[in-house]
């Protein structure tokens, strides 16, 4: 059964990473977050959940099993129903400027940030997701 | 004096992250240790099968997880496994994997020593 996106407490953030400590850290950093956190552990699962729930923000690792995080961003940005989702790619591997420019220009990534991600950065992203949800609701 | 396996500054920042809730750190360390057992087993199998792609991916993930909890020596060993897998240097991978098992055991011991005792009912 497909979940009805409007029934979710907004904003919704989808975290996609095969490292479970990342999910735990995001939960810790966003423990005051008033929306809903969703979790996926590979790119294919992340793409499916993003398509069904249309979260305000997708926070994904770059290097993922089954579907690379940048490829996932490209697919979300290529689909009119998911194009508006803000996609932030986190990476510990592809750190050079070349990768950042490629991720933004070729894959449609909105932001490209280095791991480990600072808690303050995560909280700011959650605030941005709240602003997006408010703008959509009004 | 024995060097700590967990960076005290990272541990302090993690406790601060959860507004002083030390049980958050206990849960995070438990998640790390559970995942590290699975990853080390996957690395062993990958090495047996000379599967360098899987070895690099597994080592990369554990390196990131190790940095997240301040296990810098474990992270460094994972990075070496990643590099050795890229060069297909199996003896170096084997050596680093043995050291990694020892290092993760040290993290486990330190985590157990600092864990918050359960609340009395």
PDB file of C-alpha atoms in Angstrom:
ATOM      1  CA  UNK A   1       0.000   0.000   0.000  1.00  0.00           C
ATOM      2  CA  UNK A   2       1.364   3.398  -0.932  1.00  0.00           C
ATOM      3  CA  UNK A   3       1.617   5.867   1.932  1.00  0.00           C
ATOM      4  CA  UNK A   4      -0.254   9.114   1.385  1.00  0.00           C
ATOM      5  CA  UNK A   5       2.415  11.842   1.626  1.00  0.00           C
ATOM      6  CA  UNK A   6       0.025  14.426   3.056  1.00  0.00           C
ATOM      7  CA  UNK A   7      -0.599  12.255   6.147  1.00  0.00           C
ATOM      8  CA  UNK A   8       3.007  12.598   7.287  1.00  0.00           C
ATOM      9  CA  UNK A   9       3.985  15.153   9.891  1.00  0.00           C
ATOM     10  CA  UNK A  10       5.941  17.747   7.914  1.00  0.00           C
ATOM     11  CA  UNK A  11       8.679  18.473   7.276  1.00  0.00           C
ATOM     12  CA  UNK A  12       9.942  15.018   6.420  1.00  0.00           C
ATOM     13  CA  UNK A  13      13.614  14.197   6.108  1.00  0.00           C
ATOM     14  CA  UNK A  14      14.892  11.006   4.519  1.00  0.00           C
ATOM     15  CA  UNK A  15      18.361   9.842   5.573  1.00  0.00           C
ATOM     16  CA  UNK A  16      20.045   7.364   3.218  1.00  0.00           C
ATOM     17  CA  UNK A  17      23.278   5.744   4.363  1.00  0.00           C
ATOM     18  CA  UNK A  18      24.541   2.185   4.772  1.00  0.00           C
ATOM     19  CA  UNK A  19      26.390   3.261   7.933  1.00  0.00           C
ATOM     20  CA  UNK A  20      23.982   2.899  10.877  1.00  0.00           C
ATOM     21  CA  UNK A  21      26.022   5.269  13.056  1.00  0.00           C
ATOM     22  CA  UNK A  22      25.126   8.083  10.633  1.00  0.00           C
ATOM     23  CA  UNK A  23      21.397   7.434  11.193  1.00  0.00           C
ATOM     24  CA  UNK A  24      21.959   7.471  14.937  1.00  0.00           C
ATOM     25  CA  UNK A  25      23.950  10.710  14.765  1.00  0.00           C
ATOM     26  CA  UNK A  26      21.274  12.440  12.689  1.00  0.00           C
ATOM     27  CA  UNK A  27      18.649  11.309  15.224  1.00  0.00           C
ATOM     28  CA  UNK A  28      20.821  12.717  18.016  1.00  0.00           C
ATOM     29  CA  UNK A  29      21.459  16.034  16.265  1.00  0.00           C
ATOM     30  CA  UNK A  30      17.769  16.456  15.384  1.00  0.00           C
ATOM     31  CA  UNK A  31      16.210  15.248  18.645  1.00  0.00           C
ATOM     32  CA  UNK A  32      14.227  18.499  18.869  1.00  0.00           C
ATOM     33  CA  UNK A  33      13.092  18.191  15.242  1.00  0.00           C
ATOM     34  CA  UNK A  34       9.349  18.555  14.951  1.00  0.00           C
ATOM     35  CA  UNK A  35       8.853  16.665  11.686  1.00  0.00           C
ATOM     36  CA  UNK A  36       9.405  13.049  10.656  1.00  0.00           C
ATOM     37  CA  UNK A  37      12.684  11.272  10.019  1.00  0.00           C
ATOM     38  CA  UNK A  38      12.744   8.345   7.596  1.00  0.00           C
ATOM     39  CA  UNK A  39      15.613   5.944   7.089  1.00  0.00           C
ATOM     40  CA  UNK A  40      16.936   3.951   4.146  1.00  0.00           C
ATOM     41  CA  UNK A  41      20.099   1.870   3.952  1.00  0.00           C
ATOM     42  CA  UNK A  42      20.774   1.631   0.220  1.00  0.00           C
ATOM     43  CA  UNK A  43      20.161   3.790  -2.820  1.00  0.00           C
ATOM     44  CA  UNK A  44      17.353   1.724  -4.326  1.00  0.00           C
ATOM     45  CA  UNK A  45      15.404   1.707  -1.050  1.00  0.00           C
ATOM     46  CA  UNK A  46      16.030   5.450  -0.700  1.00  0.00           C
ATOM     47  CA  UNK A  47      14.730   6.181  -4.187  1.00  0.00           C
ATOM     48  CA  UNK A  48      11.577   4.152  -3.541  1.00  0.00           C
ATOM     49  CA  UNK A  49      10.840   5.862  -0.199  1.00  0.00           C
ATOM     50  CA  UNK A  50      11.571   9.324  -1.620  1.00  0.00           C
ATOM     51  CA  UNK A  51       9.147   8.659  -4.500  1.00  0.00           C
ATOM     52  CA  UNK A  52       6.400   7.493  -2.142  1.00  0.00           C
ATOM     53  CA  UNK A  53       6.762  10.033   0.654  1.00  0.00           C
ATOM     54  CA  UNK A  54       8.219  13.047  -1.146  1.00  0.00           C
ATOM     55  CA  UNK A  55      10.154  14.395   1.839  1.00  0.00           C
ATOM     56  CA  UNK A  56      11.253  18.035   1.956  1.00  0.00           C
ATOM     57  CA  UNK A  57      14.879  16.948   2.315  1.00  0.00           C
ATOM     58  CA  UNK A  58      16.920  13.915   1.285  1.00  0.00           C
ATOM     59  CA  UNK A  59      20.233  13.559   3.054  1.00  0.00           C
ATOM     60  CA  UNK A  60      22.204  10.861   1.281  1.00  0.00           C
ATOM     61  CA  UNK A  61      25.651   9.340   1.322  1.00  0.00           C
ATOM     62  CA  UNK A  62      27.522   9.485  -1.989  1.00  0.00           C
ATOM     63  CA  UNK A  63      28.741   5.901  -1.993  1.00  0.00           C
ATOM     64  CA  UNK A  64      25.788   3.591  -1.497  1.00  0.00           C
ATOM     65  CA  UNK A  65      24.989  -0.046  -2.275  1.00  0.00           C
ATOM     66  CA  UNK A  66      22.654  -0.702  -5.218  1.00  0.00           C
ATOM     67  CA  UNK A  67      22.407   2.929  -6.382  1.00  0.00           C
ATOM     68  CA  UNK A  68      25.014   5.666  -5.989  1.00  0.00           C
ATOM     69  CA  UNK A  69      23.861   8.754  -4.068  1.00  0.00           C
ATOM     70  CA  UNK A  70      24.587  11.111  -6.968  1.00  0.00           C
ATOM     71  CA  UNK A  71      22.716   8.864  -9.406  1.00  0.00           C
ATOM     72  CA  UNK A  72      19.826   8.838  -6.937  1.00  0.00           C
ATOM     73  CA  UNK A  73      19.862  12.654  -6.948  1.00  0.00           C
ATOM     74  CA  UNK A  74      19.781  12.676 -10.745  1.00  0.00           C
ATOM     75  CA  UNK A  75      16.767  10.362 -10.811  1.00  0.00           C
ATOM     76  CA  UNK A  76      14.878  12.454  -8.250  1.00  0.00           C
ATOM     77  CA  UNK A  77      15.641  15.665 -10.145  1.00  0.00           C
ATOM     78  CA  UNK A  78      14.628  14.096 -13.469  1.00  0.00           C
ATOM     79  CA  UNK A  79      11.165  13.140 -12.207  1.00  0.00           C
ATOM     80  CA  UNK A  80       8.645  16.047 -12.070  1.00  0.00           C
ATOM     81  CA  UNK A  81       6.960  14.523  -8.985  1.00  0.00           C
ATOM     82  CA  UNK A  82      10.210  14.529  -6.952  1.00  0.00           C
ATOM     83  CA  UNK A  83      12.119  17.390  -8.574  1.00  0.00           C
ATOM     84  CA  UNK A  84      11.349  19.854  -5.749  1.00  0.00           C
ATOM     85  CA  UNK A  85      12.931  17.649  -3.072  1.00  0.00           C
ATOM     86  CA  UNK A  86      16.109  19.216  -1.737  1.00  0.00           C
ATOM     87  CA  UNK A  87      18.942  16.704  -2.110  1.00  0.00           C
ATOM     88  CA  UNK A  88      22.080  16.978  -0.021  1.00  0.00           C
ATOM     89  CA  UNK A  89      24.906  14.547  -0.686  1.00  0.00           C
ATOM     90  CA  UNK A  90      27.312  13.761   2.141  1.00  0.00           C
ATOM     91  CA  UNK A  91      30.713  12.381   1.262  1.00  0.00           C
ATOM     92  CA  UNK A  92      33.924  11.297   2.906  1.00  0.00           C
ATOM     93  CA  UNK A  93      35.395  10.101  -0.363  1.00  0.00           C
ATOM     94  CA  UNK A  94      34.798  12.511  -3.249  1.00  0.00           C
ATOM     95  CA  UNK A  95      36.101  15.650  -1.566  1.00  0.00           C
ATOM     96  CA  UNK A  96      37.702  17.583  -4.434  1.00  0.00           C
ATOM     97  CA  UNK A  97      36.170  20.670  -6.012  1.00  0.00           C
ATOM     98  CA  UNK A  98      35.858  18.726  -9.279  1.00  0.00           C
ATOM     99  CA  UNK A  99      33.504  16.227  -7.611  1.00  0.00           C
ATOM    100  CA  UNK A 100      31.472  19.014  -5.989  1.00  0.00           C
ATOM    101  CA  UNK A 101      31.010  20.838  -9.311  1.00  0.00           C
ATOM    102  CA  UNK A 102      30.171  17.566 -11.084  1.00  0.00           C
ATOM    103  CA  UNK A 103      27.623  16.605  -8.409  1.00  0.00           C
ATOM    104  CA  UNK A 104      25.867  19.971  -8.653  1.00  0.00           C
ATOM    105  CA  UNK A 105      26.028  20.472 -12.429  1.00  0.00           C
ATOM    106  CA  UNK A 106      25.717  16.918 -13.750  1.00  0.00           C
ATOM    107  CA  UNK A 107      23.607  15.212 -11.080  1.00  0.00           C
ATOM    108  CA  UNK A 108      21.408  18.113  -9.921  1.00  0.00           C
ATOM    109  CA  UNK A 109      22.557  17.851  -6.301  1.00  0.00           C
ATOM    110  CA  UNK A 110      21.496  20.898  -4.259  1.00  0.00           C
ATOM    111  CA  UNK A 111      24.323  20.716  -1.749  1.00  0.00           C
ATOM    112  CA  UNK A 112      27.433  18.650  -1.411  1.00  0.00           C
ATOM    113  CA  UNK A 113      28.920  18.445   2.070  1.00  0.00           C
ATOM    114  CA  UNK A 114      31.829  16.624   3.656  1.00  0.00           C
ATOM    115  CA  UNK A 115      31.552  13.897   6.263  1.00  0.00           C
ATOM    116  CA  UNK A 116      31.583  13.823   9.192  1.00  0.00           C
ATOM    117  CA  UNK A 117      28.773  16.382   9.037  1.00  0.00           C
ATOM    118  CA  UNK A 118      28.732  18.858  11.922  1.00  0.00           C
ATOM    119  CA  UNK A 119      25.555  18.729  14.085  1.00  0.00           C
ATOM    120  CA  UNK A 120      25.067  22.475  13.595  1.00  0.00           C
ATOM    121  CA  UNK A 121      24.970  21.898   9.833  1.00  0.00           C
ATOM    122  CA  UNK A 122      22.367  19.145  10.257  1.00  0.00           C
ATOM    123  CA  UNK A 123      20.199  21.408  12.409  1.00  0.00           C
ATOM    124  CA  UNK A 124      20.425  24.186   9.832  1.00  0.00           C
ATOM    125  CA  UNK A 125      19.326  21.748   7.119  1.00  0.00           C
ATOM    126  CA  UNK A 126      16.356  20.718   9.288  1.00  0.00           C
ATOM    127  CA  UNK A 127      15.405  24.403   9.653  1.00  0.00           C
ATOM    128  CA  UNK A 128      15.586  24.783   5.882  1.00  0.00           C
ATOM    129  CA  UNK A 129      13.308  21.747   5.498  1.00  0.00           C
ATOM    130  CA  UNK A 130      10.837  23.407   7.901  1.00  0.00           C
ATOM    131  CA  UNK A 131      10.915  26.585   5.804  1.00  0.00           C
ATOM    132  CA  UNK A 132      10.252  24.558   2.631  1.00  0.00           C
ATOM    133  CA  UNK A 133       7.306  22.776   4.285  1.00  0.00           C
ATOM    134  CA  UNK A 134       5.845  26.102   5.447  1.00  0.00           C
ATOM    135  CA  UNK A 135       6.203  27.612   1.988  1.00  0.00           C
ATOM    136  CA  UNK A 136       4.459  24.620   0.411  1.00  0.00           C
ATOM    137  CA  UNK A 137       1.637  24.678   3.002  1.00  0.00           C
ATOM    138  CA  UNK A 138       0.917  28.416   2.622  1.00  0.00           C
TER     139      UNK A 138
ATOM    140  CA  UNK B   1      49.954   4.499  30.235  1.00  0.00           C
ATOM    141  CA  UNK B   2      47.711   2.991  27.526  1.00  0.00           C
ATOM    142  CA  UNK B   3      46.468   5.338  24.810  1.00  0.00           C
ATOM    143  CA  UNK B   4      42.703   5.715  24.585  1.00  0.00           C
ATOM    144  CA  UNK B   5      40.948   4.028  21.651  1.00  0.00           C
ATOM    145  CA  UNK B   6      38.244   6.689  21.696  1.00  0.00           C
ATOM    146  CA  UNK B   7      39.026  10.380  21.277  1.00  0.00           C
ATOM    147  CA  UNK B   8      37.742  12.128  24.454  1.00  0.00           C
ATOM    148  CA  UNK B   9      37.000  15.334  22.517  1.00  0.00           C
ATOM    149  CA  UNK B  10      34.730  13.459  20.085  1.00  0.00           C
ATOM    150  CA  UNK B  11      32.984  11.678  22.977  1.00  0.00           C
ATOM    151  CA  UNK B  12      32.391  15.014  24.723  1.00  0.00           C
ATOM    152  CA  UNK B  13      30.933  16.508  21.530  1.00  0.00           C
ATOM    153  CA  UNK B  14      28.601  13.506  21.152  1.00  0.00           C
ATOM    154  CA  UNK B  15      27.303  13.899  24.707  1.00  0.00           C
ATOM    155  CA  UNK B  16      26.802  17.618  24.047  1.00  0.00           C
ATOM    156  CA  UNK B  17      24.943  16.746  20.836  1.00  0.00           C
ATOM    157  CA  UNK B  18      22.319  14.910  22.907  1.00  0.00           C
ATOM    158  CA  UNK B  19      22.075  17.730  25.476  1.00  0.00           C
ATOM    159  CA  UNK B  20      24.095  15.752  28.029  1.00  0.00           C
ATOM    160  CA  UNK B  21      22.155  12.503  27.628  1.00  0.00           C
ATOM    161  CA  UNK B  22      24.900   9.890  28.054  1.00  0.00           C
ATOM    162  CA  UNK B  23      22.599   7.034  27.089  1.00  0.00           C
ATOM    163  CA  UNK B  24      22.673   8.424  23.545  1.00  0.00           C
ATOM    164  CA  UNK B  25      26.423   7.812  23.451  1.00  0.00           C
ATOM    165  CA  UNK B  26      25.957   4.276  24.841  1.00  0.00           C
ATOM    166  CA  UNK B  27      23.465   3.519  22.071  1.00  0.00           C
ATOM    167  CA  UNK B  28      25.714   5.005  19.402  1.00  0.00           C
ATOM    168  CA  UNK B  29      28.690   2.942  20.590  1.00  0.00           C
ATOM    169  CA  UNK B  30      26.539  -0.206  20.694  1.00  0.00           C
ATOM    170  CA  UNK B  31      25.417   0.480  17.106  1.00  0.00           C
ATOM    171  CA  UNK B  32      29.039   0.948  16.059  1.00  0.00           C
ATOM    172  CA  UNK B  33      30.215  -2.259  17.744  1.00  0.00           C
ATOM    173  CA  UNK B  34      27.382  -4.325  16.279  1.00  0.00           C
ATOM    174  CA  UNK B  35      28.104  -2.948  12.803  1.00  0.00           C
ATOM    175  CA  UNK B  36      31.871  -3.419  13.167  1.00  0.00           C
ATOM    176  CA  UNK B  37      31.444  -7.154  13.887  1.00  0.00           C
ATOM    177  CA  UNK B  38      29.424  -7.532  10.684  1.00  0.00           C
ATOM    178  CA  UNK B  39      31.922  -5.478   8.685  1.00  0.00           C
ATOM    179  CA  UNK B  40      34.963  -7.388   9.940  1.00  0.00           C
ATOM    180  CA  UNK B  41      33.273 -10.658   8.974  1.00  0.00           C
ATOM    181  CA  UNK B  42      32.455  -9.223   5.526  1.00  0.00           C
ATOM    182  CA  UNK B  43      36.084  -8.102   5.172  1.00  0.00           C
ATOM    183  CA  UNK B  44      37.330 -11.592   6.077  1.00  0.00           C
ATOM    184  CA  UNK B  45      35.106 -13.167   3.420  1.00  0.00           C
ATOM    185  CA  UNK B  46      36.052 -10.526   0.836  1.00  0.00           C
ATOM    186  CA  UNK B  47      39.731 -11.189   1.497  1.00  0.00           C
ATOM    187  CA  UNK B  48      39.264 -14.952   1.224  1.00  0.00           C
ATOM    188  CA  UNK B  49      37.583 -14.436  -2.140  1.00  0.00           C
ATOM    189  CA  UNK B  50      40.014 -11.704  -3.269  1.00  0.00           C
ATOM    190  CA  UNK B  51      36.978  -9.456  -3.744  1.00  0.00           C
ATOM    191  CA  UNK B  52      38.671  -6.058  -3.605  1.00  0.00           C
ATOM    192  CA  UNK B  53      35.557  -4.052  -4.516  1.00  0.00           C
ATOM    193  CA  UNK B  54      33.625  -5.368  -1.514  1.00  0.00           C
ATOM    194  CA  UNK B  55      36.671  -4.997   0.732  1.00  0.00           C
ATOM    195  CA  UNK B  56      37.058  -1.325  -0.220  1.00  0.00           C
ATOM    196  CA  UNK B  57      33.363  -0.588   0.283  1.00  0.00           C
ATOM    197  CA  UNK B  58      33.212  -2.323   3.671  1.00  0.00           C
ATOM    198  CA  UNK B  59      36.442  -0.714   4.892  1.00  0.00           C
ATOM    199  CA  UNK B  60      35.245   2.692   3.689  1.00  0.00           C
ATOM    200  CA  UNK B  61      31.997   2.404   5.643  1.00  0.00           C
ATOM    201  CA  UNK B  62      33.711   1.293   8.843  1.00  0.00           C
ATOM    202  CA  UNK B  63      36.269   4.100   8.469  1.00  0.00           C
ATOM    203  CA  UNK B  64      33.454   6.655   8.428  1.00  0.00           C
ATOM    204  CA  UNK B  65      31.654   5.018  11.341  1.00  0.00           C
ATOM    205  CA  UNK B  66      34.896   4.918  13.337  1.00  0.00           C
ATOM    206  CA  UNK B  67      35.479   8.632  12.786  1.00  0.00           C
ATOM    207  CA  UNK B  68      31.908   9.334  13.871  1.00  0.00           C
ATOM    208  CA  UNK B  69      32.576   7.856  17.327  1.00  0.00           C
ATOM    209  CA  UNK B  70      36.179   9.048  17.670  1.00  0.00           C
ATOM    210  CA  UNK B  71      37.836   5.660  17.089  1.00  0.00           C
ATOM    211  CA  UNK B  72      40.672   7.247  15.126  1.00  0.00           C
ATOM    212  CA  UNK B  73      43.090   4.286  15.195  1.00  0.00           C
ATOM    213  CA  UNK B  74      40.363   1.954  13.868  1.00  0.00           C
ATOM    214  CA  UNK B  75      39.533   4.533  11.163  1.00  0.00           C
ATOM    215  CA  UNK B  76      43.160   4.727  10.156  1.00  0.00           C
ATOM    216  CA  UNK B  77      43.400   0.919   9.823  1.00  0.00           C
ATOM    217  CA  UNK B  78      40.244   0.909   7.676  1.00  0.00           C
ATOM    218  CA  UNK B  79      41.765   3.565   5.408  1.00  0.00           C
ATOM    219  CA  UNK B  80      44.869   1.387   5.046  1.00  0.00           C
ATOM    220  CA  UNK B  81      42.699  -1.582   4.078  1.00  0.00           C
ATOM    221  CA  UNK B  82      40.957   0.603   1.480  1.00  0.00           C
ATOM    222  CA  UNK B  83      44.316   1.676   0.030  1.00  0.00           C
ATOM    223  CA  UNK B  84      45.732  -1.870   0.122  1.00  0.00           C
ATOM    224  CA  UNK B  85      42.604  -3.200  -1.637  1.00  0.00           C
ATOM    225  CA  UNK B  86      43.083  -0.620  -4.385  1.00  0.00           C
ATOM    226  CA  UNK B  87      46.648  -1.946  -4.854  1.00  0.00           C
ATOM    227  CA  UNK B  88      45.422  -5.565  -4.415  1.00  0.00           C
ATOM    228  CA  UNK B  89      47.969  -6.031  -1.620  1.00  0.00           C
ATOM    229  CA  UNK B  90      46.383  -8.953   0.215  1.00  0.00           C
ATOM    230  CA  UNK B  91      49.203  -9.472   2.801  1.00  0.00           C
ATOM    231  CA  UNK B  92      48.863  -5.819   3.886  1.00  0.00           C
ATOM    232  CA  UNK B  93      45.089  -6.164   4.052  1.00  0.00           C
ATOM    233  CA  UNK B  94      45.438  -9.289   6.172  1.00  0.00           C
ATOM    234  CA  UNK B  95      47.858  -7.554   8.525  1.00  0.00           C
ATOM    235  CA  UNK B  96      45.613  -4.494   8.902  1.00  0.00           C
ATOM    236  CA  UNK B  97      42.535  -6.662   9.410  1.00  0.00           C
ATOM    237  CA  UNK B  98      44.180  -8.474  12.353  1.00  0.00           C
ATOM    238  CA  UNK B  99      45.117  -5.112  13.863  1.00  0.00           C
ATOM    239  CA  UNK B 100      41.595  -3.851  13.260  1.00  0.00           C
ATOM    240  CA  UNK B 101      40.114  -6.789  15.191  1.00  0.00           C
ATOM    241  CA  UNK B 102      42.389  -5.927  18.128  1.00  0.00           C
ATOM    242  CA  UNK B 103      41.551  -2.218  17.903  1.00  0.00           C
ATOM    243  CA  UNK B 104      37.795  -2.815  17.800  1.00  0.00           C
ATOM    244  CA  UNK B 105      38.171  -5.096  20.839  1.00  0.00           C
ATOM    245  CA  UNK B 106      39.885  -2.184  22.606  1.00  0.00           C
ATOM    246  CA  UNK B 107      37.007   0.127  21.626  1.00  0.00           C
ATOM    247  CA  UNK B 108      34.577  -2.456  23.007  1.00  0.00           C
ATOM    248  CA  UNK B 109      36.473  -2.658  26.304  1.00  0.00           C
ATOM    249  CA  UNK B 110      36.612   1.111  26.631  1.00  0.00           C
ATOM    250  CA  UNK B 111      32.931   1.459  25.738  1.00  0.00           C
ATOM    251  CA  UNK B 112      32.021  -1.117  28.377  1.00  0.00           C
ATOM    252  CA  UNK B 113      34.127   0.643  30.989  1.00  0.00           C
ATOM    253  CA  UNK B 114      32.456   3.988  30.402  1.00  0.00           C
ATOM    254  CA  UNK B 115      28.872   2.773  29.793  1.00  0.00           C
ATOM    255  CA  UNK B 116      26.131   4.358  31.888  1.00  0.00           C
ATOM    256  CA  UNK B 117      24.851   1.843  34.471  1.00  0.00           C
ATOM    257  CA  UNK B 118      21.141   1.061  34.079  1.00  0.00           C
ATOM    258  CA  UNK B 119      18.846   3.064  36.342  1.00  0.00           C
ATOM    259  CA  UNK B 120      17.699   1.259  39.515  1.00  0.00           C
ATOM    260  CA  UNK B 121      13.973   0.611  39.678  1.00  0.00           C
TER     261      UNK B 121
END
